[in-house]
Amino acid sequence: MKFDVLTLFPEMFEPVKQSVIGRAAQKNLLEINLINIRDFSKDKHKKVDDTVYGGGAGMLMKPDVVYDAYNAVKTEKSKVIYLTPQGNVLCQSKVESLAKEEHLILLCGHYEGIDQRVIDKIVDEEISIGDYVLTGGEIPAMVLIDSVARYVDGVIDNESISEESFSKDGLLEYPQYTRPETFEGVKVPEVLQSGHHENINKWRRKEAIRVTYLKRPDLLEKANLTDEEKEYIKELKK
Ligand code: ADE
């Protein structure tokens, strides 16, 4: 899978060169290219922004410069995503479907934003990472790359994905423990040391439901639950 990031601040992307995603890129499981929009400015001062027609605060990124940067990387298979607080808020099912794309072009705005004409011309989808405003699309683009890259074959093991929060029937993940067996007087739940896999799975499922009920009860409405599990939630409510 290939990501081409159109940005004025390629140096902000150091974090995705580290750890799991960095190693995956080194192994060529994915490709992350950073394209500096400024390189496409024809202006002798490399100007990329200008004042807003009609007046108002700040500067806007110029459409022609953004368009030239886009044309340098686009293919027939590209999907262009503009990171903006106006987009649909990113969720795990969206992450999963984006992972099926071959080529994502991530357009990062900065300053007050981008001229609307180039947005209308090149953008396939607008995505937000939450209802708050950041100084630019770079951090959202990294959030998107990190979350999507995890679904690319070989980046992390498949079991981690199927057991994690949001993936297993729409529930949050159950609590997990490692050594020492007793920490500050608190023991690891006995069932987890029993070696009885059926009981362990039952306990984990129940805990996933309990944790979701306590932390994100809104998720339970869409969760895939048996009648018995729905009864358990009624008990928790008492
Ligand atoms: N750019 C600025 N704020 C943003 C947000 N919340 N999501 C995506 N892009 C943004």
Tab-separated table of C-alpha atoms and ligand atoms in Angstrom:
chain	number	residue	atom	x	y	z
A	1	MET	CA	0.000	0.000	0.000
A	2	LYS	CA	1.247	3.448	-0.882
A	3	PHE	CA	0.660	6.776	0.902
A	4	ASP	CA	1.633	10.039	-0.769
A	5	VAL	CA	1.348	12.914	1.687
A	6	LEU	CA	1.008	16.437	0.268
A	7	THR	CA	2.202	18.792	2.971
A	8	LEU	CA	4.047	22.046	3.625
A	9	PHE	CA	5.748	20.427	6.638
A	10	PRO	CA	7.274	17.057	5.660
A	11	GLU	CA	9.613	17.294	8.651
A	12	MET	CA	6.595	16.823	10.957
A	13	PHE	CA	6.323	13.191	9.826
A	14	GLU	CA	9.277	11.780	11.821
A	15	PRO	CA	6.902	9.795	14.099
A	16	VAL	CA	5.702	7.515	11.275
A	17	LYS	CA	9.325	6.607	10.516
A	18	GLN	CA	9.612	4.962	13.962
A	19	SER	CA	8.433	1.749	15.575
A	20	VAL	CA	5.939	-0.590	13.883
A	21	ILE	CA	5.070	1.641	10.924
A	22	GLY	CA	8.700	2.655	10.330
A	23	ARG	CA	9.808	-1.000	10.310
A	24	ALA	CA	6.968	-1.952	7.934
A	25	ALA	CA	8.096	0.769	5.527
A	26	GLN	CA	11.690	-0.456	5.749
A	27	LYS	CA	10.482	-3.954	4.859
A	28	ASN	CA	8.588	-2.469	1.881
A	29	LEU	CA	5.231	-3.658	3.238
A	30	LEU	CA	4.133	-0.073	2.745
A	31	GLU	CA	5.493	3.054	1.161
A	32	ILE	CA	5.139	6.510	2.702
A	33	ASN	CA	6.240	9.397	0.473
A	34	LEU	CA	6.311	12.969	1.706
A	35	ILE	CA	5.738	15.555	-0.996
A	36	ASN	CA	6.567	19.136	-0.116
A	37	ILE	CA	3.866	21.290	-1.710
A	38	ARG	CA	6.283	24.230	-1.623
A	39	ASP	CA	8.465	22.490	-4.221
A	40	PHE	CA	5.657	23.134	-6.745
A	41	SER	CA	5.523	26.883	-6.272
A	42	LYS	CA	6.538	28.745	-9.418
A	43	ASP	CA	7.057	31.936	-7.449
A	44	LYS	CA	10.667	33.061	-6.987
A	45	HIS	CA	10.057	33.353	-3.235
A	46	LYS	CA	8.400	29.894	-3.182
A	47	LYS	CA	5.139	31.453	-2.052
A	48	VAL	CA	2.359	28.925	-1.418
A	49	ASP	CA	-0.367	31.012	0.219
A	50	ASP	CA	-2.239	34.258	-0.286
A	51	THR	CA	-4.858	36.481	1.316
A	52	VAL	CA	-8.547	35.566	1.300
A	53	TYR	CA	-10.935	37.096	-1.274
A	54	GLY	CA	-13.675	39.025	0.493
A	55	GLY	CA	-11.418	39.689	3.475
A	56	GLY	CA	-10.889	37.801	6.688
A	57	ALA	CA	-8.090	36.520	8.857
A	58	GLY	CA	-5.088	34.515	7.734
A	59	MET	CA	-3.814	33.100	4.489
A	60	LEU	CA	-5.087	30.355	2.190
A	61	MET	CA	-3.048	27.760	0.310
A	62	LYS	CA	-3.083	28.557	-3.412
A	63	PRO	CA	-5.010	26.155	-5.679
A	64	ASP	CA	-2.489	25.980	-8.530
A	65	VAL	CA	0.396	24.924	-6.272
A	66	VAL	CA	-1.672	22.212	-4.576
A	67	TYR	CA	-2.943	21.017	-7.970
A	68	ASP	CA	0.578	20.704	-9.387
A	69	ALA	CA	1.691	18.681	-6.340
A	70	TYR	CA	-1.326	16.384	-6.774
A	71	ASN	CA	-0.636	15.913	-10.504
A	72	ALA	CA	2.914	14.829	-9.727
A	73	VAL	CA	1.706	11.770	-7.762
A	74	LYS	CA	-1.818	10.838	-8.907
A	75	THR	CA	-2.589	7.674	-10.876
A	76	GLU	CA	-5.928	6.075	-11.919
A	77	LYS	CA	-5.875	4.113	-8.661
A	78	SER	CA	-5.400	7.055	-6.304
A	79	LYS	CA	-7.937	8.070	-3.706
A	80	VAL	CA	-7.474	11.615	-2.420
A	81	ILE	CA	-8.298	12.354	1.204
A	82	TYR	CA	-8.345	15.875	2.585
A	83	LEU	CA	-7.833	16.031	6.358
A	84	THR	CA	-10.215	18.656	7.693
A	85	PRO	CA	-12.464	19.153	10.728
A	86	GLN	CA	-15.347	19.347	8.193
A	87	GLY	CA	-14.938	15.679	7.212
A	88	ASN	CA	-16.601	12.535	8.529
A	89	VAL	CA	-15.025	11.534	11.824
A	90	LEU	CA	-12.625	8.606	11.377
A	91	CYS	CA	-13.740	5.294	12.917
A	92	GLN	CA	-12.419	1.723	12.878
A	93	SER	CA	-14.719	0.512	10.092
A	94	LYS	CA	-13.559	3.416	7.890
A	95	VAL	CA	-9.943	2.570	8.738
A	96	GLU	CA	-10.570	-1.021	7.654
A	97	SER	CA	-12.112	-0.026	4.338
A	98	LEU	CA	-9.318	2.483	3.568
A	99	ALA	CA	-6.782	-0.301	4.101
A	100	LYS	CA	-8.179	-1.973	0.974
A	101	GLU	CA	-7.062	0.960	-1.201
A	102	GLU	CA	-3.845	0.681	-3.176
A	103	HIS	CA	-2.882	4.336	-3.155
A	104	LEU	CA	-3.963	7.083	-0.779
A	105	ILE	CA	-3.017	10.696	-1.389
A	106	LEU	CA	-3.352	12.620	1.878
A	107	LEU	CA	-3.787	16.350	1.477
A	108	CYS	CA	-2.778	18.358	4.543
A	109	GLY	CA	-4.030	21.923	4.835
A	110	HIS	CA	-2.259	24.486	6.944
A	111	TYR	CA	-2.886	28.127	7.861
A	112	GLU	CA	-6.563	28.969	7.306
A	113	GLY	CA	-7.051	26.186	4.760
A	114	ILE	CA	-7.028	25.630	0.999
A	115	ASP	CA	-8.773	27.402	-1.893
A	116	GLN	CA	-12.127	25.644	-2.379
A	117	ARG	CA	-11.705	25.180	-6.148
A	118	VAL	CA	-8.838	22.725	-5.857
A	119	ILE	CA	-10.596	20.862	-3.040
A	120	ASP	CA	-13.642	20.459	-5.308
A	121	LYS	CA	-11.451	19.339	-8.198
A	122	ILE	CA	-9.228	16.690	-6.611
A	123	VAL	CA	-10.633	15.488	-3.266
A	124	ASP	CA	-12.573	12.194	-3.095
A	125	GLU	CA	-13.261	12.237	0.618
A	126	GLU	CA	-12.872	14.570	3.602
A	127	ILE	CA	-11.880	13.026	6.928
A	128	SER	CA	-11.671	14.538	10.414
A	129	ILE	CA	-10.028	12.895	13.426
A	130	GLY	CA	-12.435	14.477	15.915
A	131	ASP	CA	-14.513	17.504	16.711
A	132	TYR	CA	-11.711	19.908	17.578
A	133	VAL	CA	-9.487	22.102	15.435
A	134	LEU	CA	-5.741	21.523	14.968
A	135	THR	CA	-3.228	23.842	13.307
A	136	GLY	CA	-3.012	21.623	10.232
A	137	GLY	CA	-3.762	18.253	8.665
A	138	GLU	CA	-0.325	16.744	9.394
A	139	ILE	CA	-1.152	15.140	12.752
A	140	PRO	CA	-4.498	13.843	11.396
A	141	ALA	CA	-2.643	12.393	8.373
A	142	MET	CA	-0.278	10.552	10.722
A	143	VAL	CA	-3.248	9.236	12.716
A	144	LEU	CA	-4.771	7.952	9.484
A	145	ILE	CA	-1.513	6.360	8.265
A	146	ASP	CA	-0.895	4.660	11.608
A	147	SER	CA	-4.418	3.279	11.943
A	148	VAL	CA	-4.713	2.131	8.301
A	149	ALA	CA	-1.187	0.678	8.019
A	150	ARG	CA	-1.931	-1.765	10.860
A	151	TYR	CA	-4.356	-3.548	8.514
A	152	VAL	CA	-1.775	-4.016	5.776
A	153	ASP	CA	-0.710	-7.674	5.574
A	154	GLY	CA	2.404	-8.389	7.608
A	155	VAL	CA	2.478	-5.104	9.550
A	156	ILE	CA	1.117	-6.645	12.772
A	157	ASP	CA	-0.182	-10.146	13.454
A	158	ASN	CA	-3.814	-10.792	12.557
A	159	GLU	CA	-4.737	-12.059	16.017
A	160	SER	CA	-3.911	-8.672	17.573
A	161	ILE	CA	-6.413	-7.031	15.232
A	162	SER	CA	-9.247	-9.504	15.762
A	163	GLU	CA	-9.029	-9.245	19.579
A	164	GLU	CA	-8.597	-5.502	19.945
A	165	SER	CA	-11.103	-2.779	20.842
A	166	PHE	CA	-13.849	-2.122	18.234
A	167	SER	CA	-12.902	-5.222	16.221
A	168	LYS	CA	-14.481	-7.994	18.288
A	169	ASP	CA	-18.250	-7.616	17.778
A	170	GLY	CA	-17.991	-3.868	18.390
A	171	LEU	CA	-16.813	-4.221	22.001
A	172	LEU	CA	-13.822	-2.730	23.798
A	173	GLU	CA	-10.962	-5.052	24.644
A	174	TYR	CA	-10.900	-7.086	27.896
A	175	PRO	CA	-8.199	-6.283	30.506
A	176	GLN	CA	-4.831	-8.052	30.156
A	177	TYR	CA	-2.080	-8.896	32.643
A	178	THR	CA	1.576	-9.944	32.666
A	179	ARG	CA	4.103	-10.848	35.369
A	180	PRO	CA	4.493	-10.297	38.303
A	181	GLU	CA	1.609	-12.448	39.506
A	182	THR	CA	1.021	-10.010	42.390
A	183	PHE	CA	1.531	-6.273	41.918
A	184	GLU	CA	0.990	-3.896	44.851
A	185	GLY	CA	-1.099	-6.590	46.523
A	186	VAL	CA	-3.328	-7.178	43.477
A	187	LYS	CA	-3.295	-10.686	41.978
A	188	VAL	CA	-3.833	-11.623	38.344
A	189	PRO	CA	-7.371	-13.118	38.002
A	190	GLU	CA	-7.141	-16.835	38.787
A	191	VAL	CA	-8.962	-18.036	35.691
A	192	LEU	CA	-6.170	-16.650	33.488
A	193	GLN	CA	-3.678	-18.962	35.185
A	194	SER	CA	-5.933	-22.023	34.969
A	195	GLY	CA	-4.919	-23.043	31.448
A	196	HIS	CA	-8.641	-23.748	30.798
A	197	HIS	CA	-9.106	-22.034	27.430
A	198	GLU	CA	-12.876	-22.201	27.324
A	199	ASN	CA	-13.184	-20.578	30.745
A	200	ILE	CA	-10.574	-17.990	29.822
A	201	ASN	CA	-12.508	-17.074	26.654
A	202	LYS	CA	-15.783	-16.836	28.594
A	203	TRP	CA	-14.156	-14.593	31.211
A	204	ARG	CA	-12.629	-12.357	28.524
A	205	ARG	CA	-15.931	-12.001	26.685
A	206	LYS	CA	-17.751	-11.064	29.901
A	207	GLU	CA	-15.040	-8.553	30.819
A	208	ALA	CA	-15.173	-7.021	27.320
A	209	ILE	CA	-18.912	-6.486	27.804
A	210	ARG	CA	-18.445	-5.101	31.330
A	211	VAL	CA	-15.663	-2.703	30.272
A	212	THR	CA	-17.709	-1.499	27.288
A	213	TYR	CA	-20.730	-0.978	29.551
A	214	LEU	CA	-18.651	1.086	32.002
A	215	LYS	CA	-16.568	3.106	29.532
A	216	ARG	CA	-18.508	3.343	26.271
A	217	PRO	CA	-22.123	2.243	26.821
A	218	ASP	CA	-23.027	3.885	23.488
A	219	LEU	CA	-21.130	1.095	21.679
A	220	LEU	CA	-23.402	-1.600	23.153
A	221	GLU	CA	-26.316	-0.502	20.973
A	222	LYS	CA	-24.510	-1.701	17.846
A	223	ALA	CA	-22.582	-4.582	19.454
A	224	ASN	CA	-23.174	-8.163	18.380
A	225	LEU	CA	-24.519	-9.808	21.580
A	226	THR	CA	-26.392	-13.012	22.474
A	227	ASP	CA	-29.621	-12.910	24.517
A	228	GLU	CA	-27.690	-14.200	27.502
A	229	GLU	CA	-25.195	-11.355	27.159
A	230	LYS	CA	-28.017	-8.824	26.986
A	231	GLU	CA	-29.328	-10.254	30.269
A	232	TYR	CA	-25.855	-9.799	31.775
A	233	ILE	CA	-25.955	-6.107	30.843
A	234	LYS	CA	-29.334	-5.744	32.553
A	235	GLU	CA	-27.707	-7.209	35.685
A	236	LEU	CA	-24.822	-4.743	35.439
A	237	LYS	CA	-27.325	-1.876	35.329
A	238	LYS	CA	-28.863	-2.922	38.672
B	1	ADE	N1	-7.249	19.844	10.471
B	1	ADE	C1	-7.438	20.636	11.530
B	1	ADE	N2	-8.159	20.030	12.466
B	1	ADE	C2	-8.450	18.782	12.004
B	1	ADE	C3	-9.173	17.673	12.499
B	1	ADE	N3	-9.776	17.692	13.694
B	1	ADE	N4	-9.260	16.577	11.736
B	1	ADE	C4	-8.690	16.544	10.523
B	1	ADE	N5	-7.996	17.559	9.995
B	1	ADE	C5	-7.874	18.676	10.722
